[in-house]
mmCIF file of C-alpha atoms in Angstrom:
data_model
loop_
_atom_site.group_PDB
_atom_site.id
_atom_site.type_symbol
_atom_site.label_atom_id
_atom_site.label_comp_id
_atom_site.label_asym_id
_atom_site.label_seq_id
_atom_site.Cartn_x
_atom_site.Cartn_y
_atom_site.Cartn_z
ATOM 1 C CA UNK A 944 -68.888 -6.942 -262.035
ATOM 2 C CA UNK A 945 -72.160 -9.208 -261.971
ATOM 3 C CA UNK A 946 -70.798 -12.183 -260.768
ATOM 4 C CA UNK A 947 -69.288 -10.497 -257.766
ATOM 5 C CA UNK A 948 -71.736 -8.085 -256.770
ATOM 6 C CA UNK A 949 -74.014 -11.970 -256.882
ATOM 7 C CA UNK A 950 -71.836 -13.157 -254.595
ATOM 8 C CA UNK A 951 -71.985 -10.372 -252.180
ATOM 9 C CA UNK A 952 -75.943 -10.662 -252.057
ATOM 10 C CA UNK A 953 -76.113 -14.149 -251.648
ATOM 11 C CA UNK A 954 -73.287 -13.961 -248.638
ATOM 12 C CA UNK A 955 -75.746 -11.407 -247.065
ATOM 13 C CA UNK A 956 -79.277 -13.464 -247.556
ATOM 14 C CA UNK A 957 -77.007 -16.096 -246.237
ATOM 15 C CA UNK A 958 -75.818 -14.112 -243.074
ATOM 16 C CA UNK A 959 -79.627 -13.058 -242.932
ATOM 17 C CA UNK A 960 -80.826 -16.728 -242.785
ATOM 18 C CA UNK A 961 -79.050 -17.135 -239.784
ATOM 19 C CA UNK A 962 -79.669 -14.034 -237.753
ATOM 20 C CA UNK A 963 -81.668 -15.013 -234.765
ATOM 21 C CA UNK A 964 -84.602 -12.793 -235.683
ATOM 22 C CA UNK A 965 -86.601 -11.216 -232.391
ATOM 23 C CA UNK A 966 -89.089 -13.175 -230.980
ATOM 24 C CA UNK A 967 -90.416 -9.979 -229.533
ATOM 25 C CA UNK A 968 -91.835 -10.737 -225.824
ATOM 26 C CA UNK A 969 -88.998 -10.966 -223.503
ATOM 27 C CA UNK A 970 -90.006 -12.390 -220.250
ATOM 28 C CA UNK A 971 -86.851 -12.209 -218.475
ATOM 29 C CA UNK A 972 -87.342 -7.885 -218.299
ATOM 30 C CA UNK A 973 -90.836 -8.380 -216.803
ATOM 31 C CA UNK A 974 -88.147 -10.049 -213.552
ATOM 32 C CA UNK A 975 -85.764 -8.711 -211.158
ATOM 33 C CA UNK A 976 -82.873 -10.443 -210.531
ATOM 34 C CA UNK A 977 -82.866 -12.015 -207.064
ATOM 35 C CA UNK A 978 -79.363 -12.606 -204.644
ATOM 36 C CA UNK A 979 -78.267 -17.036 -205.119
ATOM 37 C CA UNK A 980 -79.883 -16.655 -201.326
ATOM 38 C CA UNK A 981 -82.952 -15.740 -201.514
ATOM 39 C CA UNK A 982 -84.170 -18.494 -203.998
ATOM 40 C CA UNK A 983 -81.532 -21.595 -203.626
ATOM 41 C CA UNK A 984 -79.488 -23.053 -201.439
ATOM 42 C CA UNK A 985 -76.262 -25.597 -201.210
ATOM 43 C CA UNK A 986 -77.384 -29.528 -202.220
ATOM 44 C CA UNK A 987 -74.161 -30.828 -202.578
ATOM 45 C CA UNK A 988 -70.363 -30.480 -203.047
ATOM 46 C CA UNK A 989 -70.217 -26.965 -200.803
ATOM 47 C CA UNK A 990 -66.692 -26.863 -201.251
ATOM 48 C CA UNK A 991 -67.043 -26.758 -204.864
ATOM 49 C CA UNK A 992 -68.866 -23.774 -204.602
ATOM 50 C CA UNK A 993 -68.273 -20.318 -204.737
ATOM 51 C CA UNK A 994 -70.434 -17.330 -204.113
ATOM 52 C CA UNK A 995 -68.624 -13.833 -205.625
ATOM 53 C CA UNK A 996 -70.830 -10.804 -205.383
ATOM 54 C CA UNK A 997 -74.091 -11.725 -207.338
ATOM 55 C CA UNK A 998 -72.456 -14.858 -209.342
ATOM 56 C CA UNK A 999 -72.538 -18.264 -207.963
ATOM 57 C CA UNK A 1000 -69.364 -21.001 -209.476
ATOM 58 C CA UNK A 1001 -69.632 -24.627 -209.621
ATOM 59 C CA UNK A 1002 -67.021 -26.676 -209.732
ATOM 60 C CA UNK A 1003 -65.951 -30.589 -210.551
ATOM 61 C CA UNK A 1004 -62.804 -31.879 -209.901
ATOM 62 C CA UNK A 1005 -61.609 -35.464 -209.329
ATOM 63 C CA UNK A 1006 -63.044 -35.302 -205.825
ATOM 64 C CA UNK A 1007 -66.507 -34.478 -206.666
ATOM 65 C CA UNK A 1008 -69.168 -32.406 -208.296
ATOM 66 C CA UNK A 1009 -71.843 -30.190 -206.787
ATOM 67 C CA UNK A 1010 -75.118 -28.679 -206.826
ATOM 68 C CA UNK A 1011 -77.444 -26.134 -205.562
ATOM 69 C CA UNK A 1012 -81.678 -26.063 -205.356
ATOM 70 C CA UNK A 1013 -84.188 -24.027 -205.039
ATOM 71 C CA UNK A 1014 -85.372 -23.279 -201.130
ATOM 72 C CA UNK A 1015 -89.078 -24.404 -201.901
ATOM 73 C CA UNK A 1016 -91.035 -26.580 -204.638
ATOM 74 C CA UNK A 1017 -93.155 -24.740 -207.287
ATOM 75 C CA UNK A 1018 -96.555 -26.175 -209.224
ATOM 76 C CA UNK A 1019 -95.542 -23.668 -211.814
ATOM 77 C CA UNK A 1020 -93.634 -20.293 -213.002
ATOM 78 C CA UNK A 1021 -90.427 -18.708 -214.796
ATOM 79 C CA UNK A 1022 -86.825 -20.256 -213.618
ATOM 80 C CA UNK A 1023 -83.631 -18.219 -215.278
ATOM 81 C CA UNK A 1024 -80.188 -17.871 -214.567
ATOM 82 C CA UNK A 1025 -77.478 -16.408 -216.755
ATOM 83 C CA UNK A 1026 -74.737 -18.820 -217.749
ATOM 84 C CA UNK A 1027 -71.156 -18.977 -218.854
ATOM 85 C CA UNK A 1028 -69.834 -22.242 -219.799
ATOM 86 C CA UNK A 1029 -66.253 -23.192 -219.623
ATOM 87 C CA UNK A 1030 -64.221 -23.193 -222.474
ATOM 88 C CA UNK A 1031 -61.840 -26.198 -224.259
ATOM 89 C CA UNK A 1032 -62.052 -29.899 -223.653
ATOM 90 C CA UNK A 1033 -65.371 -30.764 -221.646
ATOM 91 C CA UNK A 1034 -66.461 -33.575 -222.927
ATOM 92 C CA UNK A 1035 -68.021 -35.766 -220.323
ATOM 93 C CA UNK A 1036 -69.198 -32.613 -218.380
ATOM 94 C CA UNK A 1037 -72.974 -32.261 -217.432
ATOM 95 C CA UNK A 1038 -73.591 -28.471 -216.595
ATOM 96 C CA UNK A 1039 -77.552 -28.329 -215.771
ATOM 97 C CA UNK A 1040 -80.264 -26.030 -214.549
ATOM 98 C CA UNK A 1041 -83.136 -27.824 -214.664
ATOM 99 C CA UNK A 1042 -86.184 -28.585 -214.836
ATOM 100 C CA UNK A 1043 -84.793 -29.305 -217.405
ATOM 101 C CA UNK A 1044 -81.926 -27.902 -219.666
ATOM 102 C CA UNK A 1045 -78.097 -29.413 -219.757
ATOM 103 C CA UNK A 1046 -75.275 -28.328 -221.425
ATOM 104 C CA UNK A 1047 -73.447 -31.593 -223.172
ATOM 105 C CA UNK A 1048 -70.003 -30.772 -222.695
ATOM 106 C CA UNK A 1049 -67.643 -31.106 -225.963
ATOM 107 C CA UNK A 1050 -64.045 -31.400 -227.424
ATOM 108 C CA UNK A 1051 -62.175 -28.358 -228.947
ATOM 109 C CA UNK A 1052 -63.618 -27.003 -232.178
ATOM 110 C CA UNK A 1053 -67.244 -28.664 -231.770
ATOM 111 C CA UNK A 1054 -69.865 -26.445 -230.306
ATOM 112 C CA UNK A 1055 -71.843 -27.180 -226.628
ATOM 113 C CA UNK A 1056 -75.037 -29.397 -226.617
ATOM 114 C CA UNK A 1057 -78.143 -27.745 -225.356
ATOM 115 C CA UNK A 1058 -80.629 -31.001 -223.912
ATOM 116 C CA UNK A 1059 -84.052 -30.144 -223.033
ATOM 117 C CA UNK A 1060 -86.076 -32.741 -221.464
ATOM 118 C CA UNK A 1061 -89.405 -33.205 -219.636
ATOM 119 C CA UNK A 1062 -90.094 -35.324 -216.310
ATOM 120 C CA UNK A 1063 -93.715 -36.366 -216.059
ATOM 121 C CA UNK A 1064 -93.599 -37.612 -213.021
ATOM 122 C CA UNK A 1065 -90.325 -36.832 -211.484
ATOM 123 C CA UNK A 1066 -87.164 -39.483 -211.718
ATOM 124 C CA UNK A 1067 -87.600 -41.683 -208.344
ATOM 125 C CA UNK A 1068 -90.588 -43.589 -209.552
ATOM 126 C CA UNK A 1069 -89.290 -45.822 -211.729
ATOM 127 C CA UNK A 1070 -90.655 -44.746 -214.989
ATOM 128 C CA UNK A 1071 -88.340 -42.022 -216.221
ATOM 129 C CA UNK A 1072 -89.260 -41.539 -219.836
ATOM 130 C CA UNK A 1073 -87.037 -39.535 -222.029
ATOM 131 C CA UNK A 1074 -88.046 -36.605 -223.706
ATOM 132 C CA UNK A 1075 -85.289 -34.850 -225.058
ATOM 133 C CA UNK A 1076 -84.749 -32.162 -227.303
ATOM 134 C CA UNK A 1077 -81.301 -31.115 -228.637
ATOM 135 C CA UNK A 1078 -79.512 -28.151 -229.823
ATOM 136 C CA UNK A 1079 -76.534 -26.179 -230.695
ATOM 137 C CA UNK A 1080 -76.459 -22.880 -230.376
ATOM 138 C CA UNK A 1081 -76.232 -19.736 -232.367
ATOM 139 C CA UNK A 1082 -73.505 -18.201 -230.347
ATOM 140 C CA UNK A 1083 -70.534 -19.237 -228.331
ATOM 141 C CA UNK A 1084 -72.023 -19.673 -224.833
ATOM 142 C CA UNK A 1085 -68.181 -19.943 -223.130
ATOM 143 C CA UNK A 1086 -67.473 -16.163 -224.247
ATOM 144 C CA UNK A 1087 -70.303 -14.631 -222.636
ATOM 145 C CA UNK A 1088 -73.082 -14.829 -220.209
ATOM 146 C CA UNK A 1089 -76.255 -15.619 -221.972
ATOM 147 C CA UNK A 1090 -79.701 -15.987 -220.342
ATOM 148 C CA UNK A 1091 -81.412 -19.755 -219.922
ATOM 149 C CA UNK A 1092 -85.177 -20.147 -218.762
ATOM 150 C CA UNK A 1093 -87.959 -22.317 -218.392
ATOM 151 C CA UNK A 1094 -91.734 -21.088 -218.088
ATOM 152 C CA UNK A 1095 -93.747 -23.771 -216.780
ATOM 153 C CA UNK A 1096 -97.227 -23.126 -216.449
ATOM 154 C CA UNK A 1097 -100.651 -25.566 -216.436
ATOM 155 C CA UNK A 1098 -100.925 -25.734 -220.023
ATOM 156 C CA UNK A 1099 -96.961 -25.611 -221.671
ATOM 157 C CA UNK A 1100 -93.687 -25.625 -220.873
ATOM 158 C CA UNK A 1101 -91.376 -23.227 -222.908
ATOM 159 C CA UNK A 1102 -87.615 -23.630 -223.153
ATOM 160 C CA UNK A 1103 -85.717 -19.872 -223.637
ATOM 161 C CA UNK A 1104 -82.445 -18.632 -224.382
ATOM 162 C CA UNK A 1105 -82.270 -15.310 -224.233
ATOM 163 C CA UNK A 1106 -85.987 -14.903 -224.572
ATOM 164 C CA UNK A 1107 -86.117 -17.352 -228.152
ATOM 165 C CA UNK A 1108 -88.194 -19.731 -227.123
ATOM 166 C CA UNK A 1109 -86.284 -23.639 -228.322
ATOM 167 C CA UNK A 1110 -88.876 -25.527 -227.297
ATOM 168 C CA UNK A 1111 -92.550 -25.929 -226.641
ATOM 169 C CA UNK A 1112 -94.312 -28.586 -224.874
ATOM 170 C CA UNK A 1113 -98.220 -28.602 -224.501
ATOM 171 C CA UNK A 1114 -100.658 -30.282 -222.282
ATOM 172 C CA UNK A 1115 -102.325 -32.821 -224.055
ATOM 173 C CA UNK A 1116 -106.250 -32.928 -223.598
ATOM 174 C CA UNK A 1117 -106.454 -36.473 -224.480
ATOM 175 C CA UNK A 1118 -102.982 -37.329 -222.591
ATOM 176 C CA UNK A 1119 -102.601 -35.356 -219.903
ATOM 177 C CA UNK A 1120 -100.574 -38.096 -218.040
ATOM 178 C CA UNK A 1121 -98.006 -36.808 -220.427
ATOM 179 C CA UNK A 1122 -98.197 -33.398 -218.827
ATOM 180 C CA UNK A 1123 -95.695 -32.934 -214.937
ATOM 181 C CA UNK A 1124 -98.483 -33.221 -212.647
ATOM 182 C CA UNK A 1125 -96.311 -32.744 -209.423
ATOM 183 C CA UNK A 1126 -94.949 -29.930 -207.948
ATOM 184 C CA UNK A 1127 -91.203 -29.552 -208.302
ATOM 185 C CA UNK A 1128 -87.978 -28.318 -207.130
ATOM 186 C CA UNK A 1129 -85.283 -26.318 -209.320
ATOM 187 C CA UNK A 1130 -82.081 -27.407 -209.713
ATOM 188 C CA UNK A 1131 -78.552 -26.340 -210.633
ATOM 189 C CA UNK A 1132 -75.758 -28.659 -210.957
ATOM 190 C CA UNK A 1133 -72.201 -29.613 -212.388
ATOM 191 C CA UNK A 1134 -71.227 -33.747 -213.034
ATOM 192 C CA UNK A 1135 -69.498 -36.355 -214.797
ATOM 193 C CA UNK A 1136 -72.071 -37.815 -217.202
ATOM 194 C CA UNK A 1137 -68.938 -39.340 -218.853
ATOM 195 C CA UNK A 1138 -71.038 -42.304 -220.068
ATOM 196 C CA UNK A 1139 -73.619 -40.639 -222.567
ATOM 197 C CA UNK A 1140 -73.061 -36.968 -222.346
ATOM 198 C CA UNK A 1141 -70.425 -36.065 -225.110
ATOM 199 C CA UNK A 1142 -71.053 -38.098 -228.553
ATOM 200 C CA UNK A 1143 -72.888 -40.736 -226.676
ATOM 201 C CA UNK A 1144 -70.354 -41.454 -224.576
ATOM 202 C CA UNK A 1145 -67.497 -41.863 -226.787
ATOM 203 C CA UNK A 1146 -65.416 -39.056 -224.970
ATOM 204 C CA UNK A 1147 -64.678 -39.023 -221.181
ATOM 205 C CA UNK A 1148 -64.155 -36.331 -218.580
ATOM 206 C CA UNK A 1149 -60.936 -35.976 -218.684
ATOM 207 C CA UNK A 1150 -59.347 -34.881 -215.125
ATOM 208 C CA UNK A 1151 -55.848 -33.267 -216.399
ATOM 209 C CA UNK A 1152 -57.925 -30.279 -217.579
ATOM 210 C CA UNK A 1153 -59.258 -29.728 -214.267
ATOM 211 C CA UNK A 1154 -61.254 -28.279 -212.285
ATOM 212 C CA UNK A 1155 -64.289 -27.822 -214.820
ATOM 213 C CA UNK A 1156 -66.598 -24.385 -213.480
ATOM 214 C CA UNK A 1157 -70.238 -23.060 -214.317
ATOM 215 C CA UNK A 1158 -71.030 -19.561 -213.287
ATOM 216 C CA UNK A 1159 -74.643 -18.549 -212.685
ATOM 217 C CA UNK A 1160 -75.730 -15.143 -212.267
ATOM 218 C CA UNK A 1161 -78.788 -12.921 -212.547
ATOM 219 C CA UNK A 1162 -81.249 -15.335 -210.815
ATOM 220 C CA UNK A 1163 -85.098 -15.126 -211.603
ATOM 221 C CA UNK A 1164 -88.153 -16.849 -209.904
ATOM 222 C CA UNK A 1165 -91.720 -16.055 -210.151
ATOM 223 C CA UNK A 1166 -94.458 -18.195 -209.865
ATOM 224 C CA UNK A 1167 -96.442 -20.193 -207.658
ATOM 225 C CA UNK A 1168 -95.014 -22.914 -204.988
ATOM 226 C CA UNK A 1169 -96.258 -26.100 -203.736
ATOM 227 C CA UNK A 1170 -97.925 -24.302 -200.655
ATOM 228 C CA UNK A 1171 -99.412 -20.937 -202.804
ATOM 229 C CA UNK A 1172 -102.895 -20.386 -202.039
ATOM 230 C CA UNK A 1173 -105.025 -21.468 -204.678
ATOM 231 C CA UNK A 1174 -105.602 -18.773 -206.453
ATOM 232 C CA UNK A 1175 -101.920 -17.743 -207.173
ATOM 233 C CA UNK A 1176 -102.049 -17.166 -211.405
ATOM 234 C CA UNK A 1177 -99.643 -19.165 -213.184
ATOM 235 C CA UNK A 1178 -96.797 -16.873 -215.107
ATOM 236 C CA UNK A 1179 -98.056 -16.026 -218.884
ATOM 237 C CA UNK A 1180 -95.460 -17.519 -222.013
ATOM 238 C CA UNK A 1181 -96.954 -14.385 -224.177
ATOM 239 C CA UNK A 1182 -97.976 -11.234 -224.387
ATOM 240 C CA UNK A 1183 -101.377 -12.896 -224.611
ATOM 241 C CA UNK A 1184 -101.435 -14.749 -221.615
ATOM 242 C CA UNK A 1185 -102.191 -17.918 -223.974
ATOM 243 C CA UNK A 1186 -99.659 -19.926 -225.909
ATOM 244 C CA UNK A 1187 -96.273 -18.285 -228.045
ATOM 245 C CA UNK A 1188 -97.517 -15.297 -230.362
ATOM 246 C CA UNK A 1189 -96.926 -15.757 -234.012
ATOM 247 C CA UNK A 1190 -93.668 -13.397 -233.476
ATOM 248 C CA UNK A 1191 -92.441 -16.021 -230.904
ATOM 249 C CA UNK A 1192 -93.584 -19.139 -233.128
ATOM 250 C CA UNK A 1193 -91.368 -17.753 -236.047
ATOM 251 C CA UNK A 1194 -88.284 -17.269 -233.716
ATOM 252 C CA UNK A 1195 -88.449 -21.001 -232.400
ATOM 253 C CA UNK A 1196 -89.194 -22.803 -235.656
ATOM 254 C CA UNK A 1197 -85.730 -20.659 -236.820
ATOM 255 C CA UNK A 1198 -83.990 -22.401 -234.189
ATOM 256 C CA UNK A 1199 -85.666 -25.702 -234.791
ATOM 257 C CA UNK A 1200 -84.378 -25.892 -238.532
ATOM 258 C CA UNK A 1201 -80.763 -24.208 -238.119
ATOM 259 C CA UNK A 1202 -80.048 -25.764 -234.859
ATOM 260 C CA UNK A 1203 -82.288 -28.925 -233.839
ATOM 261 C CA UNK A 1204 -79.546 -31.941 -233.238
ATOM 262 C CA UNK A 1205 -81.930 -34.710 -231.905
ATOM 263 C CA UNK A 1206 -85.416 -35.077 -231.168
ATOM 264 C CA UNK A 1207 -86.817 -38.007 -229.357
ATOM 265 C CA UNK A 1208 -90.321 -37.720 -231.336
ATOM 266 C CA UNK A 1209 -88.309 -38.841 -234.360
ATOM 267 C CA UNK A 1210 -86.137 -41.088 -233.087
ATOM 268 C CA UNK A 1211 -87.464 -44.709 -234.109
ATOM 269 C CA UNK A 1212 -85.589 -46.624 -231.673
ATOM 270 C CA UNK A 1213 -87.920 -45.391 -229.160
ATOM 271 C CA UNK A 1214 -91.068 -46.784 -227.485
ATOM 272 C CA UNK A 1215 -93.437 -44.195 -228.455
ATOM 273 C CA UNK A 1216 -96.282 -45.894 -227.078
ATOM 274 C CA UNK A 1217 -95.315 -43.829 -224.068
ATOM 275 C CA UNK A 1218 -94.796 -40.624 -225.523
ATOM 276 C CA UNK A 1219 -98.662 -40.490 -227.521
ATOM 277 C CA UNK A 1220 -97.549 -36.836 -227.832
ATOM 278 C CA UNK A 1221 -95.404 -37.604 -230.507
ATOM 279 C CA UNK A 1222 -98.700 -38.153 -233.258
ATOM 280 C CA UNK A 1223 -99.782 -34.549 -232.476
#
């Protein structure tokens, strides 16, 4: 009866391990939802969109892609939408909300890739420098809506889903060149990224599954835009007002060792003469 009743513990501190514990503050209850309208509007591919009710659809196709963005810039705040993926072979497939989080697309019976990245000083300048973070996750994100949000305020930019904060980037004092400097626009957005998305590129969008949708729902904003007066108070990552309380630390360094993929800090075939934030 020993050996069994070993078993059945070590199956439960097992299951335990990988329960996604709380991380306690939940930002995305402090927000109302707000209608696709009132915060974002069409960028591209209108006739692969479709507004139902309160949930917005993306679609690509053979003919094209498409994408939506917010209807003014922001110097900082919260930006969340809920998300269902689509299910089966989507490898090739770039689903995005971003600044910045993408959702790899994959082949059947390998989960989603979650990409977090971080533009300094937006992509049109000629000095795009990666920054990417990757993840799987700890659920099945085509089943279900699940809730995907960025806080970006002067000093740190946390990545959420569902409220666990994935990621945390800081504002350097003695880099702060590293640190978005520029006010910026939200974006959401479906694509072929057939030639790195899925396994570096090694699988392709494949058209005979067509049409590929994203649905976006329960749309939050708060925060300050580009033309805010200047003393409009940047959204808080804690119940502190400061950086991630030791409740949130715990939850994201959970994620970071079941679920971290890739993380450009440790990836030696980059230049990380421009990323100093690396040595932290």
């Amino acid at each position: 009866m020993a050996l069994p009743l070993l078993a059945c513990l070590l199956f439960h501190l097992a299951a335990l391990a990988h329960a996604q514990p709380s991380p306690g503050y939940r930002p995305s209850s402090l927000r109302r939802p707000i209608r696709f309208r009132q915060g974002y509007s069409n960028l591209w591919g209108p006739t692969h969109q479709t507004l139902s009710q309160d949930q917005y659809s993306l679609t690509i196709s053979t003919c094209a892609g498409s994408g939506f963005k917010s209807n003014r810039p922001y110097r900082n705040g919260y930006f969340g939408a809920s998300i269902k993926l689509q299910s089966g072979y989507t490898a090739g497939v770039n689903t995005a909300f971003y600044v910045d989080i993408e959702f790899l697309g994959t082949t059947p019976g390998k989960p989603y890739t979650v990409q977090t990245n971080v533009y300094v000083r937006g992509s049109g300048d000629g000095r795009l420098i990666g920054r990417e973070v990757r993840f799987h996750l700890w659920f099945d994100p085509t089943t279900d809506f699940h809730h995907y949000a960025i806080i970006w305020n002067p000093d740190q930019i946390i990545f959420l889903v569902d409220d666990v904060p994935i990621r945390r980037y800081a504002k350097s004092s003695s880099a702060q060149w590293t640190f978005p400097d520029r006010p910026m626009w939200m974006y959401g957005s479906i694509w072929d990224a057939s030639p790195w998305a899925t396994e570096n590129g090694k699988y392709k969008v494949e058209y005979r599954f067509q049409p590929f949708v994203a649905r976006y729902t329960g749309f939050k904003i708060e925060g300050c835009s580009a033309f805010a007066p200047a003393w409009c108070r940047p959204v808080a990552a804690s119940p502190a007002g400061g950086g991630l309380s030791a409740q949130q630390h715990a939850a994201m360094e959970w994620v970071r060792r079941n679920y971290l993929v890739y993380d450009y800090c440790e990836d030696s075939t980059k230049d990380h003469s421009q990323t100093p934030e690396c040595g932290r």
